[in-house]
DNA sequence: TAGTGGTCTAGACCACAAT
DNA sequence: TTGTGGTCTAGACCACTAC
């Protein structure tokens, strides 16, 4: 019945770590395939003659490292580790469609975008990133990106309101240019975006993000701070949160001489 | 003595989650500052009249989300959430020094690099990324990057051995060009690198990485697959592992017309 | 020596899913 | 109905740190 090997009495590690190692080896060697049921708490208790806590802790180790998923009242299963999607990050003019929708369709998924815009006063950190005084009016837009109905990306963008006030693109996701992307929209009011900067960090999701993105426990998220700028000033910043298990971010450059900047 | 508020009997959440929420609020509100001691298991047991397990689970929740650090036999402390270092990613010729050493010195740290090179036969995945047949000889180099003696970055690089065999740069970290970076080294044998691609993913560290990088539990790592190419072919690939709590990756582009690629 | 977190036992009750 | 994981109690021994 049980494929898991015995423990090694000479192993100095705690028992729960040894049990976790046995299960891990079974997964990494392919004995247990993604989606397979992992021996549960009861099974581990009897198999290794340990208490509930020890078995539970062993599984917790694996769940926290993202190797397995616990489904309450159903069982524990090997997680699928594949990264299904890519996020090529290039920025071009005249795109005609926003990044996300293009990517999703390329992956055969039906994209959907929910957006909620309102004018707010810029907080300290937002103001600093937009290089405007704190308290200045900005248009803040919260996005939820859905693929086949599942939320897959969150973003909050800020645009200085003095730029877009009383223009057709006052609200990013309304009007004729909805869904075309920042560069196209800004172009339409004569604002030429020439630079993009992204700062990528990673962390475990907050409880709110766990819920909104439905990420399994133990899966980190990417957090991207993106800035679109003209030659003069930043004109849009966005904070983007992406599940780390479903995306890889790709960046490409061309190497140039000396102090000349990079290109692809 | 205790600043933590009482629990709400009407709260439907499990007790350990409620306790974790109280501690979390104390940290996020600034009552507990980074480095401060967090109420330990014994204190939580008496404060909320719960068992050891409940108190422990509450702290485990916070530790797994990276908010606190448990130090065995010493106590539990609020983790410093600041990202101390940046990793500007630009690639230029004639750099003279490898990326890492420059970055570290800029941050006032003493850099140190350990490297171990050997010739191996390329496995399937490595061969595919280098666009060579599997089994071809490659020079594989394992790096450990230290800052002030602490390991802070791991990398494994692969170079097709037919390129560098019997040249002064056969082993990347030996000879006169040690520490100068791939672009400079390849230049010296007439191989002109013109493109760089990075694919960034994130995950929780493997047990080995946890140990090698000494990352606290609950901290994800960046995993970067980097490819240096000439106009003809890939000439170096590297898998880089970086603690996610100490680095942010920055990428900058210049926006270009239509199908023209990106630049900074 | 007192206090900490690490590890572990041996129980218990629960709601829910699968059957 | 059975089995699952979720939650929780009430103990225990340990090694190590701080004092």
PDB file of C-alpha atoms in Angstrom, chain A residues 24 53 64-65 83 86 89 91-94 183 193-204 207 218 220 222 231 244 248-264, chain B residues 24 53 64-65 83 86 89 91-94 183 193-204 207 218 220 222 231 244 248-264:
ATOM      1  CA  UNK A  24       9.065  15.327  -1.334  1.00  0.00           C
ATOM      2  CA  UNK A  53       0.869  16.937  15.064  1.00  0.00           C
ATOM      3  CA  UNK A  64       4.337  26.109   2.697  1.00  0.00           C
ATOM      4  CA  UNK A  65       6.945  25.469   0.076  1.00  0.00           C
ATOM      5  CA  UNK A  83       4.213  28.067 -15.279  1.00  0.00           C
ATOM      6  CA  UNK A  86       4.473  34.285 -20.093  1.00  0.00           C
ATOM      7  CA  UNK A  89       7.186  43.041 -21.591  1.00  0.00           C
ATOM      8  CA  UNK A  91       6.280  48.663 -25.020  1.00  0.00           C
ATOM      9  CA  UNK A  92       5.445  49.978 -28.429  1.00  0.00           C
ATOM     10  CA  UNK A  93       3.325  52.682 -29.920  1.00  0.00           C
ATOM     11  CA  UNK A  94       0.220  52.082 -31.977  1.00  0.00           C
ATOM     12  CA  UNK A 183       0.596  55.014 -24.568  1.00  0.00           C
ATOM     13  CA  UNK A 193       5.348  58.683 -23.585  1.00  0.00           C
ATOM     14  CA  UNK A 194       8.969  57.834 -24.252  1.00  0.00           C
ATOM     15  CA  UNK A 195      10.145  55.897 -21.230  1.00  0.00           C
ATOM     16  CA  UNK A 196       8.958  52.997 -19.118  1.00  0.00           C
ATOM     17  CA  UNK A 197      10.524  51.806 -15.897  1.00  0.00           C
ATOM     18  CA  UNK A 198       9.539  48.731 -13.950  1.00  0.00           C
ATOM     19  CA  UNK A 199      10.648  47.785 -10.484  1.00  0.00           C
ATOM     20  CA  UNK A 200       9.902  44.167  -9.691  1.00  0.00           C
ATOM     21  CA  UNK A 201       9.722  42.834  -6.164  1.00  0.00           C
ATOM     22  CA  UNK A 202       8.317  39.635  -4.733  1.00  0.00           C
ATOM     23  CA  UNK A 203       6.618  38.725  -1.485  1.00  0.00           C
ATOM     24  CA  UNK A 204       3.891  36.532  -0.112  1.00  0.00           C
ATOM     25  CA  UNK A 207      -4.729  38.207   3.046  1.00  0.00           C
ATOM     26  CA  UNK A 218       2.770  29.306  -0.185  1.00  0.00           C
ATOM     27  CA  UNK A 220       4.411  34.381  -3.769  1.00  0.00           C
ATOM     28  CA  UNK A 222       5.131  39.658  -8.133  1.00  0.00           C
ATOM     29  CA  UNK A 231      10.851  63.215 -21.672  1.00  0.00           C
ATOM     30  CA  UNK A 244       3.962  34.174  -9.033  1.00  0.00           C
ATOM     31  CA  UNK A 248       7.139  34.551 -15.673  1.00  0.00           C
ATOM     32  CA  UNK A 249       8.257  38.038 -16.627  1.00  0.00           C
ATOM     33  CA  UNK A 250      10.529  38.379 -19.603  1.00  0.00           C
ATOM     34  CA  UNK A 251      12.749  41.298 -20.424  1.00  0.00           C
ATOM     35  CA  UNK A 252      14.947  41.720 -23.437  1.00  0.00           C
ATOM     36  CA  UNK A 253      17.705  44.195 -24.173  1.00  0.00           C
ATOM     37  CA  UNK A 254      20.191  45.002 -26.822  1.00  0.00           C
ATOM     38  CA  UNK A 255      23.690  45.561 -25.493  1.00  0.00           C
ATOM     39  CA  UNK A 256      25.185  48.878 -26.529  1.00  0.00           C
ATOM     40  CA  UNK A 257      28.489  50.652 -26.460  1.00  0.00           C
ATOM     41  CA  UNK A 258      29.718  52.296 -23.322  1.00  0.00           C
ATOM     42  CA  UNK A 259      27.267  54.703 -21.825  1.00  0.00           C
ATOM     43  CA  UNK A 260      24.722  54.237 -24.478  1.00  0.00           C
ATOM     44  CA  UNK A 261      21.623  52.731 -23.010  1.00  0.00           C
ATOM     45  CA  UNK A 262      20.210  49.341 -23.747  1.00  0.00           C
ATOM     46  CA  UNK A 263      17.932  48.243 -26.514  1.00  0.00           C
ATOM     47  CA  UNK A 264      16.340  45.213 -28.004  1.00  0.00           C
TER      48      UNK A 264
ATOM     49  CA  UNK B  24      -0.559  42.003  12.724  1.00  0.00           C
ATOM     50  CA  UNK B  53      -0.861  25.026  19.756  1.00  0.00           C
ATOM     51  CA  UNK B  64       4.820  32.365   6.997  1.00  0.00           C
ATOM     52  CA  UNK B  65       3.678  35.662   5.594  1.00  0.00           C
ATOM     53  CA  UNK B  83      14.273  46.258   0.638  1.00  0.00           C
ATOM     54  CA  UNK B  86      18.424  47.537  -5.783  1.00  0.00           C
ATOM     55  CA  UNK B  89      19.838  45.806 -14.768  1.00  0.00           C
ATOM     56  CA  UNK B  91      24.105  45.831 -19.807  1.00  0.00           C
ATOM     57  CA  UNK B  92      26.913  47.811 -21.309  1.00  0.00           C
ATOM     58  CA  UNK B  93      30.213  47.123 -22.908  1.00  0.00           C
ATOM     59  CA  UNK B  94      33.532  48.024 -21.370  1.00  0.00           C
ATOM     60  CA  UNK B 183      30.486  40.766 -22.147  1.00  0.00           C
ATOM     61  CA  UNK B 193      27.385  39.893 -27.319  1.00  0.00           C
ATOM     62  CA  UNK B 194      24.532  42.028 -28.571  1.00  0.00           C
ATOM     63  CA  UNK B 195      21.437  40.782 -26.781  1.00  0.00           C
ATOM     64  CA  UNK B 196      20.395  39.910 -23.261  1.00  0.00           C
ATOM     65  CA  UNK B 197      17.145  38.268 -22.238  1.00  0.00           C
ATOM     66  CA  UNK B 198      15.969  37.696 -18.706  1.00  0.00           C
ATOM     67  CA  UNK B 199      13.055  35.587 -17.615  1.00  0.00           C
ATOM     68  CA  UNK B 200      12.081  36.313 -14.031  1.00  0.00           C
ATOM     69  CA  UNK B 201      10.037  33.921 -11.953  1.00  0.00           C
ATOM     70  CA  UNK B 202       9.408  33.707  -8.225  1.00  0.00           C
ATOM     71  CA  UNK B 203       8.883  30.864  -5.803  1.00  0.00           C
ATOM     72  CA  UNK B 204       9.667  29.832  -2.278  1.00  0.00           C
ATOM     73  CA  UNK B 207      15.602  23.598   1.385  1.00  0.00           C
ATOM     74  CA  UNK B 218       8.251  32.752   4.264  1.00  0.00           C
ATOM     75  CA  UNK B 220      10.350  33.984  -1.675  1.00  0.00           C
ATOM     76  CA  UNK B 222      13.654  35.479  -7.544  1.00  0.00           C
ATOM     77  CA  UNK B 231      23.506  38.090 -33.320  1.00  0.00           C
ATOM     78  CA  UNK B 244      13.250  38.313  -2.647  1.00  0.00           C
ATOM     79  CA  UNK B 248      14.109  44.672  -6.197  1.00  0.00           C
ATOM     80  CA  UNK B 249      14.826  44.283  -9.895  1.00  0.00           C
ATOM     81  CA  UNK B 250      14.591  47.356 -12.046  1.00  0.00           C
ATOM     82  CA  UNK B 251      14.152  47.465 -15.781  1.00  0.00           C
ATOM     83  CA  UNK B 252      14.022  50.524 -17.978  1.00  0.00           C
ATOM     84  CA  UNK B 253      12.970  50.942 -21.577  1.00  0.00           C
ATOM     85  CA  UNK B 254      12.575  53.601 -24.165  1.00  0.00           C
ATOM     86  CA  UNK B 255       9.277  53.413 -26.014  1.00  0.00           C
ATOM     87  CA  UNK B 256       9.692  53.209 -29.754  1.00  0.00           C
ATOM     88  CA  UNK B 257       7.602  53.486 -32.873  1.00  0.00           C
ATOM     89  CA  UNK B 258       5.584  50.550 -34.076  1.00  0.00           C
ATOM     90  CA  UNK B 259       7.572  47.405 -34.487  1.00  0.00           C
ATOM     91  CA  UNK B 260      10.798  48.939 -33.444  1.00  0.00           C
ATOM     92  CA  UNK B 261      12.027  47.307 -30.325  1.00  0.00           C
ATOM     93  CA  UNK B 262      12.445  48.892 -26.978  1.00  0.00           C
ATOM     94  CA  UNK B 263      15.296  50.971 -25.621  1.00  0.00           C
ATOM     95  CA  UNK B 264      16.357  52.999 -22.693  1.00  0.00           C
TER      96      UNK B 264
END
